[in-house]
Each structure stands twice: as structure tokens, then as C-alpha cells.
XYZ file of N, CA and C in Angstrom:
609
model
N 0.850 -1.205 0.000
C 0.000 0.000 0.000
C 0.879 1.246 0.000
N 0.569 2.169 -0.897
C 1.332 3.399 -0.966
C 1.021 4.285 0.229
N 1.867 5.289 0.451
C 1.659 6.217 1.555
C 0.366 7.000 1.357
N 0.087 7.401 0.113
C -1.148 8.128 -0.188
C -2.366 7.275 0.137
N -2.321 6.002 -0.229
C -3.439 5.094 0.040
C -3.612 4.875 1.538
N -2.507 4.811 2.284
C -2.579 4.637 3.738
C -3.275 5.830 4.391
N -2.876 7.039 3.999
C -3.524 8.236 4.540
C -5.001 8.258 4.150
N -5.296 7.849 2.917
C -6.684 7.822 2.468
C -7.503 6.830 3.277
N -6.932 5.655 3.549
C -7.646 4.629 4.318
C -7.955 5.118 5.731
N -6.961 5.744 6.368
C -7.177 6.283 7.715
C -8.195 7.422 7.679
N -8.124 8.226 6.616
C -9.073 9.323 6.461
C -10.506 8.826 6.307
N -10.679 7.801 5.483
C -12.009 7.232 5.280
C -12.557 6.661 6.589
N -11.708 6.017 7.367
C -12.145 5.473 8.658
C -12.657 6.589 9.566
N -11.945 7.713 9.571
C -12.362 8.842 10.393
C -13.703 9.401 9.957
N -13.891 9.536 8.656
C -15.141 10.100 8.136
C -16.302 9.127 8.349
N -16.055 7.837 8.149
C -17.090 6.832 8.423
C -17.444 6.838 9.910
N -16.430 7.025 10.756
C -16.682 7.126 12.190
C -17.592 8.302 12.512
N -17.349 9.420 11.845
C -18.210 10.596 12.033
C -19.642 10.284 11.605
N -19.805 9.629 10.457
C -21.145 9.297 9.980
C -21.855 8.360 10.947
N -21.093 7.452 11.586
C -21.682 6.555 12.586
C -22.188 7.360 13.783
N -21.392 8.347 14.225
C -21.810 9.216 15.323
C -23.028 10.036 14.898
N -23.004 10.515 13.675
C -24.109 11.304 13.126
C -25.413 10.506 13.195
N -25.355 9.251 12.776
C -26.538 8.388 12.812
C -26.974 8.151 14.257
N -26.000 7.892 15.130
C -26.309 7.626 16.537
C -27.039 8.798 17.185
N -26.627 10.008 16.843
C -27.265 11.191 17.425
C -28.721 11.334 16.986
N -29.069 10.711 15.875
C -30.455 10.756 15.406
C -31.284 9.604 15.952
N -30.627 8.655 16.583
C -31.325 7.512 17.180
C -31.482 7.704 18.688
N -30.477 8.298 19.304
C -30.499 8.520 20.745
C -31.545 9.574 21.128
N -32.028 9.524 22.359
C -33.055 10.486 22.815
C -32.452 11.855 23.142
N -32.025 12.567 22.108
C -31.367 13.860 22.309
C -32.358 14.984 22.600
N -33.604 14.792 22.189
C -34.599 15.848 22.349
C -34.647 16.810 21.179
N -33.831 16.572 20.168
C -33.801 17.444 18.994
C -34.475 16.769 17.797
N -35.045 17.585 16.926
C -35.766 17.092 15.752
C -34.890 17.227 14.512
N -34.881 16.186 13.699
C -34.002 16.148 12.525
C -34.360 17.186 11.468
N -35.598 17.638 11.452
C -36.025 18.634 10.466
C -35.910 20.050 11.020
N -36.295 20.223 12.266
C -36.409 21.560 12.840
C -35.116 22.107 13.440
N -34.278 21.229 13.977
C -33.096 21.698 14.710
C -31.819 21.555 13.889
N -30.910 22.515 14.088
C -29.594 22.450 13.445
C -28.782 21.308 14.052
N -27.898 20.730 13.265
C -27.054 19.645 13.752
C -26.186 20.124 14.916
N -25.749 21.367 14.863
C -24.900 21.915 15.917
C -25.595 21.956 17.272
N -26.928 21.887 17.291
C -27.661 21.890 18.557
C -27.302 20.680 19.418
N -26.843 19.597 18.774
C -26.463 18.406 19.525
C -25.306 18.680 20.488
N -24.569 19.754 20.245
C -23.455 20.094 21.138
C -23.950 20.555 22.503
N -25.222 20.953 22.573
C -25.816 21.410 23.820
C -26.702 20.301 24.375
N -26.349 19.797 25.526
C -27.167 18.750 26.125
C -26.356 17.529 26.515
N -27.058 16.455 26.819
C -26.431 15.249 27.369
C -25.467 14.577 26.398
N -25.658 14.795 25.106
C -24.828 14.108 24.109
C -23.834 15.055 23.437
N -23.551 16.165 24.098
C -22.607 17.127 23.553
C -21.218 16.555 23.340
N -20.769 15.746 24.289
C -19.434 15.135 24.171
C -19.361 14.222 22.954
N -20.405 13.441 22.728
C -20.445 12.552 21.568
C -20.414 13.356 20.278
N -21.161 14.447 20.239
C -21.180 15.307 19.058
C -19.784 15.852 18.764
N -19.110 16.357 19.803
C -17.775 16.922 19.606
C -16.786 15.856 19.157
N -16.886 14.670 19.703
C -15.993 13.589 19.272
C -16.221 13.261 17.805
N -17.467 13.319 17.371
C -17.765 13.091 15.960
C -17.119 14.145 15.082
N -17.188 15.408 15.519
C -16.558 16.484 14.750
C -15.042 16.308 14.685
N -14.450 15.910 15.805
C -13.001 15.692 15.813
C -12.630 14.529 14.899
N -13.447 13.473 14.904
C -13.197 12.338 14.012
C -13.226 12.784 12.549
N -14.241 13.562 12.200
C -14.352 14.019 10.818
C -13.207 14.952 10.451
N -12.771 15.769 11.407
C -11.673 16.700 11.152
C -10.377 15.958 10.878
N -10.077 14.987 11.731
C -8.857 14.191 11.547
C -8.934 13.392 10.252
N -10.108 12.791 10.004
C -10.276 11.993 8.799
C -10.094 12.810 7.531
N -10.690 13.989 7.502
C -10.586 14.826 6.311
C -9.174 15.372 6.127
N -8.497 15.675 7.234
C -7.116 16.147 7.143
C -6.219 15.059 6.561
N -6.401 13.816 7.003
C -5.603 12.701 6.489
C -5.908 12.446 5.011
N -7.181 12.550 4.650
C -7.554 12.361 3.248
C -6.927 13.441 2.375
N -6.900 14.664 2.877
C -6.285 15.761 2.132
C -4.800 15.516 1.917
N -4.140 15.025 2.963
C -2.714 14.713 2.842
C -2.505 13.636 1.773
N -3.389 12.627 1.779
C -3.297 11.577 0.773
C -3.432 12.125 -0.643
N -4.363 13.049 -0.836
C -4.550 13.651 -2.154
C -3.350 14.515 -2.547
N -2.734 15.150 -1.554
C -1.554 15.975 -1.847
C -0.359 15.116 -2.244
N -0.264 13.923 -1.656
C 0.857 13.049 -1.968
C 0.759 12.540 -3.399
N -0.467 12.197 -3.812
C -0.667 11.719 -5.177
C -2.158 11.530 -5.405
N -2.759 12.044 -6.457
C -2.119 12.715 -7.570
C -1.599 14.110 -7.265
N -2.079 14.756 -6.203
C -1.511 16.053 -5.853
C -1.795 17.118 -6.891
N -0.951 18.107 -6.935
C -1.156 19.218 -7.870
C 0.141 19.500 -8.619
N 0.200 19.348 -9.976
C -0.916 18.923 -10.794
C -1.181 17.420 -10.682
N -2.379 16.922 -11.139
C -3.407 17.649 -11.889
C -4.430 18.376 -11.002
N -4.425 18.152 -9.689
C -5.404 18.834 -8.850
C -5.039 20.298 -8.659
N -6.046 21.140 -8.591
C -5.826 22.557 -8.361
C -5.387 22.786 -6.918
N -4.379 23.618 -6.743
C -3.891 23.931 -5.400
C -5.004 24.546 -4.562
N -5.832 25.385 -5.168
C -6.917 26.040 -4.431
C -7.889 25.021 -3.851
N -8.192 23.952 -4.610
C -9.108 22.921 -4.121
C -8.518 22.203 -2.907
N -7.223 21.930 -2.965
C -6.552 21.270 -1.840
C -6.491 22.192 -0.626
N -6.290 23.478 -0.854
C -6.270 24.448 0.249
C -7.642 24.520 0.908
N -8.696 24.575 0.106
C -10.052 24.593 0.660
C -10.291 23.351 1.520
N -9.884 22.198 0.985
C -10.082 20.941 1.698
C -9.272 20.915 2.995
N -8.074 21.467 2.945
C -7.201 21.510 4.116
C -7.784 22.398 5.218
N -8.502 23.440 4.843
C -9.044 24.383 5.819
C -10.286 23.854 6.532
N -11.023 22.963 5.875
C -12.281 22.477 6.457
C -12.104 21.866 7.850
N -11.119 20.967 8.077
C -10.979 20.384 9.416
C -10.795 21.425 10.506
N -10.067 22.484 10.211
C -9.820 23.510 11.221
C -11.093 24.306 11.512
N -11.924 24.489 10.502
C -13.209 25.151 10.729
C -14.105 24.260 11.582
N -14.052 22.958 11.352
C -14.881 22.035 12.138
C -14.419 21.991 13.596
N -13.120 22.058 13.814
C -12.615 22.115 15.191
C -13.101 23.396 15.871
N -13.085 24.500 15.126
C -13.603 25.755 15.665
C -15.060 25.635 16.057
N -15.843 24.929 15.250
C -17.250 24.709 15.571
C -17.411 23.915 16.859
N -16.504 22.955 17.072
C -16.572 22.140 18.284
C -16.165 22.940 19.520
N -15.198 23.818 19.370
C -14.693 24.604 20.511
C -15.651 25.725 20.908
N -16.448 26.190 19.942
C -17.387 27.284 20.210
C -18.810 26.804 19.916
N -19.486 26.217 20.912
C -20.846 25.694 20.701
C -21.822 26.784 20.262
N -22.857 26.372 19.583
C -23.864 27.294 19.069
C -24.792 27.791 20.175
N -25.559 28.802 19.851
C -26.661 29.222 20.718
C -27.935 28.536 20.246
N -28.749 28.060 21.176
C -30.031 27.488 20.814
C -30.986 28.612 20.402
N -32.081 28.238 19.729
C -33.025 29.221 19.185
C -33.515 30.213 20.238
N -33.808 29.710 21.445
C -34.411 30.569 22.471
C -33.387 31.432 23.211
N -32.112 31.170 22.972
C -31.062 31.897 23.684
C -30.701 33.199 22.983
N -30.194 34.136 23.774
C -29.661 35.370 23.217
C -28.336 35.048 22.521
N -28.127 35.633 21.352
C -26.897 35.368 20.596
C -25.694 35.912 21.364
N -24.696 35.059 21.566
C -23.488 35.431 22.296
C -22.300 35.481 21.352
N -21.171 35.977 21.854
C -19.949 35.981 21.051
C -19.547 34.560 20.690
N -19.769 33.639 21.632
C -19.490 32.214 21.372
C -20.337 31.718 20.206
N -21.624 32.079 20.207
C -22.519 31.661 19.141
C -22.153 32.277 17.805
N -21.740 33.540 17.836
C -21.316 34.204 16.597
C -20.061 33.550 16.026
N -19.137 33.182 16.915
C -17.918 32.497 16.471
C -18.271 31.159 15.838
N -19.197 30.438 16.462
C -19.629 29.156 15.906
C -20.231 29.350 14.515
N -21.079 30.366 14.374
C -21.722 30.630 13.086
C -20.683 30.945 12.016
N -19.675 31.740 12.376
C -18.623 32.092 11.420
C -17.846 30.855 10.988
N -17.489 29.989 11.947
C -16.771 28.754 11.605
C -17.646 27.845 10.737
N -18.944 27.786 11.041
C -19.853 26.920 10.282
C -19.989 27.405 8.836
N -20.159 28.710 8.663
C -20.267 29.272 7.312
C -19.003 28.970 6.517
N -17.858 29.175 7.138
C -16.581 28.905 6.460
C -16.444 27.425 6.118
N -16.825 26.553 7.056
C -16.723 25.105 6.825
C -17.597 24.681 5.652
N -18.829 25.184 5.606
C -19.729 24.823 4.514
C -19.202 25.357 3.186
N -18.732 26.606 3.191
C -18.234 27.214 1.950
C -16.995 26.495 1.441
N -16.043 26.215 2.317
C -14.811 25.532 1.911
C -15.116 24.107 1.446
N -16.037 23.441 2.146
C -16.396 22.067 1.772
C -16.958 22.024 0.366
N -17.927 22.898 0.091
C -18.523 22.877 -1.244
C -17.516 23.289 -2.313
N -16.711 24.308 -2.031
C -15.731 24.774 -3.010
C -14.753 23.667 -3.379
N -14.302 22.912 -2.366
C -13.369 21.814 -2.619
C -14.019 20.713 -3.445
N -15.228 20.323 -3.057
C -15.917 19.250 -3.766
C -16.240 19.663 -5.205
N -16.635 20.899 -5.383
C -16.956 21.377 -6.732
C -15.751 21.274 -7.662
N -14.599 21.728 -7.185
C -13.395 21.670 -8.007
C -12.885 20.256 -8.213
N -12.892 19.468 -7.144
C -12.354 18.109 -7.230
C -13.226 17.200 -8.095
N -14.539 17.421 -8.078
C -15.424 16.579 -8.886
C -15.084 16.686 -10.365
N -14.900 17.902 -10.841
C -14.613 18.095 -12.268
C -13.247 17.542 -12.650
N -12.290 17.600 -11.715
C -10.936 17.125 -12.028
C -10.809 15.615 -11.881
N -11.234 15.088 -10.738
C -11.060 13.668 -10.467
C -11.916 12.796 -11.372
N -13.053 13.321 -11.839
C -13.939 12.521 -12.692
C -13.271 12.112 -14.001
N -12.179 12.765 -14.355
C -11.455 12.438 -15.589
C -10.251 11.523 -15.340
N -10.023 11.174 -14.064
C -8.862 10.371 -13.714
C -9.280 8.996 -13.198
N -8.542 7.937 -13.570
C -8.815 6.621 -12.986
C -8.283 6.566 -11.556
N -8.977 5.902 -10.630
C -10.234 5.155 -10.796
C -11.487 5.985 -10.525
N -11.324 7.281 -10.270
C -12.489 8.123 -9.974
C -13.460 8.187 -11.152
N -12.931 8.052 -12.380
C -13.812 8.133 -13.546
C -14.845 7.011 -13.568
N -14.551 5.909 -12.853
C -15.500 4.788 -12.786
C -16.740 5.145 -11.963
N -16.596 6.126 -11.077
C -17.737 6.539 -10.237
C -18.039 8.024 -10.459
N -17.685 8.527 -11.635
C -17.875 9.950 -11.917
C -19.342 10.354 -11.820
N -20.237 9.454 -12.228
C -21.661 9.747 -12.144
C -22.113 9.941 -10.708
N -21.653 9.063 -9.824
C -22.005 9.158 -8.404
C -21.435 10.424 -7.794
N -20.177 10.724 -8.107
C -19.552 11.943 -7.576
C -20.298 13.183 -8.053
N -20.729 13.172 -9.309
C -21.453 14.320 -9.857
C -22.821 14.482 -9.196
N -23.512 13.366 -8.965
C -24.823 13.421 -8.302
C -24.677 13.956 -6.887
N -23.674 13.473 -6.160
C -23.437 13.949 -4.799
C -23.084 15.433 -4.794
N -22.325 15.846 -5.802
C -21.979 17.264 -5.938
C -23.224 18.111 -6.169
N -24.116 17.643 -7.025
C -25.351 18.387 -7.315
C -26.248 18.445 -6.082
N -26.335 17.340 -5.360
C -27.138 17.324 -4.130
C -26.567 18.312 -3.125
N -25.238 18.351 -3.028
C -24.582 19.287 -2.112
C -24.894 20.729 -2.499
N -24.862 21.024 -3.791
C -25.142 22.382 -4.260
C -26.578 22.796 -3.940
N -27.523 21.934 -4.298
C -28.942 22.264 -4.072
C -29.231 22.409 -2.585
N -28.717 21.478 -1.783
C -28.980 21.532 -0.348
C -28.315 22.746 0.293
N -27.136 23.137 -0.207
C -26.470 24.327 0.339
C -27.288 25.585 0.039
N -27.818 25.668 -1.170
C -28.678 26.810 -1.515
C -29.892 26.849 -0.589
N -30.478 25.682 -0.331
C -31.652 25.615 0.534
C -31.293 25.903 1.993
N -30.085 25.549 2.393
C -29.621 25.894 3.744
C -29.601 27.403 3.905
N -29.066 28.087 2.902
C -29.005 29.554 2.955
C -30.412 30.153 2.969
N -31.295 29.633 2.106
C -32.662 30.156 2.029
C -33.401 29.965 3.352
N -33.200 28.802 3.982
C -33.942 28.504 5.214
C -33.339 29.175 6.445
N -32.345 30.020 6.250
C -31.896 30.882 7.345
C -32.914 31.990 7.608
N -33.786 32.229 6.640
C -34.866 33.204 6.824
C -35.741 32.721 7.980
N -36.029 33.577 8.943
C -36.783 33.163 10.142
C -38.047 32.352 9.864
N -38.815 32.743 8.858
C -40.063 32.033 8.566
C -39.832 30.607 8.061
N -38.643 30.350 7.550
C -38.338 29.021 6.994
C -37.413 28.200 7.893
N -37.036 28.751 9.031
C -36.077 28.080 9.915
C -36.540 26.701 10.377
N -37.859 26.481 10.365
C -38.382 25.215 10.879
C -37.972 24.016 10.022
N -37.475 24.251 8.802
C -37.005 23.137 7.964
C -35.511 23.241 7.671
N -34.823 24.152 8.351
C -33.384 24.340 8.143
C -32.611 23.046 8.382
N -32.951 22.357 9.465
C -32.217 21.156 9.848
C -32.219 20.072 8.788
N -33.321 19.952 8.070
C -33.424 18.921 7.036
C -32.385 19.122 5.949
N -32.301 20.342 5.417
C -31.391 20.594 4.303
C -29.934 20.632 4.759
N -29.712 21.056 6.017
C -28.360 21.000 6.553
C -27.877 19.556 6.620
N -28.748 18.661 7.047
C -28.380 17.247 7.141
C -28.136 16.633 5.773
N -28.933 17.019 4.783
C -28.717 16.521 3.423
C -27.349 16.965 2.920
N -26.989 18.227 3.195
C -25.680 18.730 2.778
C -24.558 17.948 3.459
N -24.675 17.750 4.761
C -23.625 17.064 5.509
C -23.466 15.615 5.060
N -24.570 14.931 4.841
C -24.492 13.533 4.414
C -23.918 13.435 3.006
N -24.410 14.250 2.079
C -23.941 14.159 0.689
C -22.453 14.478 0.573
N -21.984 15.479 1.308
C -20.571 15.852 1.202
C -19.666 14.816 1.867
N -20.090 14.293 3.001
C -19.248 13.288 3.664
C -19.237 11.966 2.912
N -20.361 11.613 2.283
C -20.364 10.421 1.424
C -19.446 10.654 0.225
N -19.436 11.878 -0.307
C -18.517 12.204 -1.403
C -17.081 11.951 -0.959
N -16.734 12.395 0.240
C -15.372 12.198 0.740
C -15.045 10.713 0.891
N -16.012 9.929 1.350
C -15.785 8.491 1.496
C -15.545 7.849 0.139
N -16.395 8.169 -0.834
C -16.244 7.596 -2.183
C -14.912 8.024 -2.794
N -14.599 9.326 -2.680
C -13.328 9.811 -3.215
C -12.141 9.166 -2.537
N -12.239 8.966 -1.222
C -11.155 8.328 -0.475
C -10.957 6.883 -0.848
N -12.053 6.154 -1.032
C -11.954 4.733 -1.432
C -11.289 4.627 -2.799
N -11.609 5.553 -3.686
C -10.965 5.545 -4.999
C -9.459 5.796 -4.875
N -9.074 6.703 -3.971
C -7.643 6.988 -3.780
C -6.924 5.752 -3.241
N -7.585 5.011 -2.371
C -7.000 3.780 -1.838
C -6.698 2.796 -2.969
N -7.600 2.763 -3.948
C -7.474 1.792 -5.056
C -6.758 2.353 -6.275
N -6.305 3.597 -6.202
C -5.613 4.195 -7.347
C -4.250 3.561 -7.532
N -3.835 3.417 -8.777
C -2.503 2.875 -9.101
C -1.516 4.032 -9.097
N -0.888 4.237 -7.954
C 0.005 5.393 -7.788
C 1.444 5.021 -8.066
């Protein structure tokens, strides 16, 4: 196994671990609704520690996957900007974990504003990286074998991100959580698929 494939394998494990925590938080009696509440709300309450561990898992996993992509194929053919965006996402997620959100009924605090800023940056960097990488990797083996899946996940991420922004409007906030979850699942599945391809790439 090449060094790039090793980093990719460890990265995929981290991201899959995050998805397992993500699913668990929707099964456990957290008191939050999957449609109405933001995912970050899980940081407040009895399962806050589990939520933060999930974020740390995803951060480490994505950082390792990014390192794997930098090792090979790297840039070129990958755009340096796409790798930079991907590299920044884990640090934004750590910021989200360190600065918990404010719940709907709470007065907005500096902590909550910091969380919002990290979340906006994480979502923007995540989509920017996936958008660039989808067009590039889809032309390279073995990613070209799953180019259709990567493109569909990219489109789902785009549509859900637009809807996340729209549902920030107070009157639509009651469905914000649904589209946020669609964005998070589609992008993390994209990372898993991309990582598995890197593991199997002939480097």
C-alpha cells in the first residue's frame, strides 16, 4: 500500500466514524428534531461530548484524506486552491466544536457568533473543494468509474447548500435542519467515495 493510500484509508475510517456518530445522534433520545433543529444543537445537552468527538473524528479523517490527495495525484493535476479549501475544512470544524452554538431561544453570544462564522466557512470551503475536485477527479482513474455518483453527490450538495441559505430566513427556519443534514451527508459520502478511490488508485 502506498503512503497516499494509507492516509486515504485512515481518512475514510475517520469520516465513516463521524457518519456513525451522526446516525447515533439521530437515534439517541437527544430531544432534537431532525427537520427543525440544526445539527450543531447536539453540542448542547447530554450528548454534547459525543457530538464533539464526531466532529473531531471528521476533522482528523478529512485532514488525512487531504494529505493523501496531496501526496498523489496532488497538484498537478489537482488545483492547489481545491486542496487548500479541503485543508481548511478540518480547522473550521474544530472551531465549531470549541465554540458551541446558541439554541433558538437563547440570546446570541460571542461564542454563538464564532460558531456561526466557523460553520459558514466550513460549509463554503467544503462545497468549493468538492466542486473543483469533482470536475478534475472525474477524468482520472479510478475516480472516472464513479464519476456519475460523484457528480450526483456534488449536485445534491449544491442544491442543499442553496436551501440551507434560504432557510436561514426566520419564517423558513423550521425546515433548516433537514437541508443541513442533506448537505452534511452528501458531502461526507462524497469524501468516502473519493477516499476509497484513492485507496485503489494505481500510484
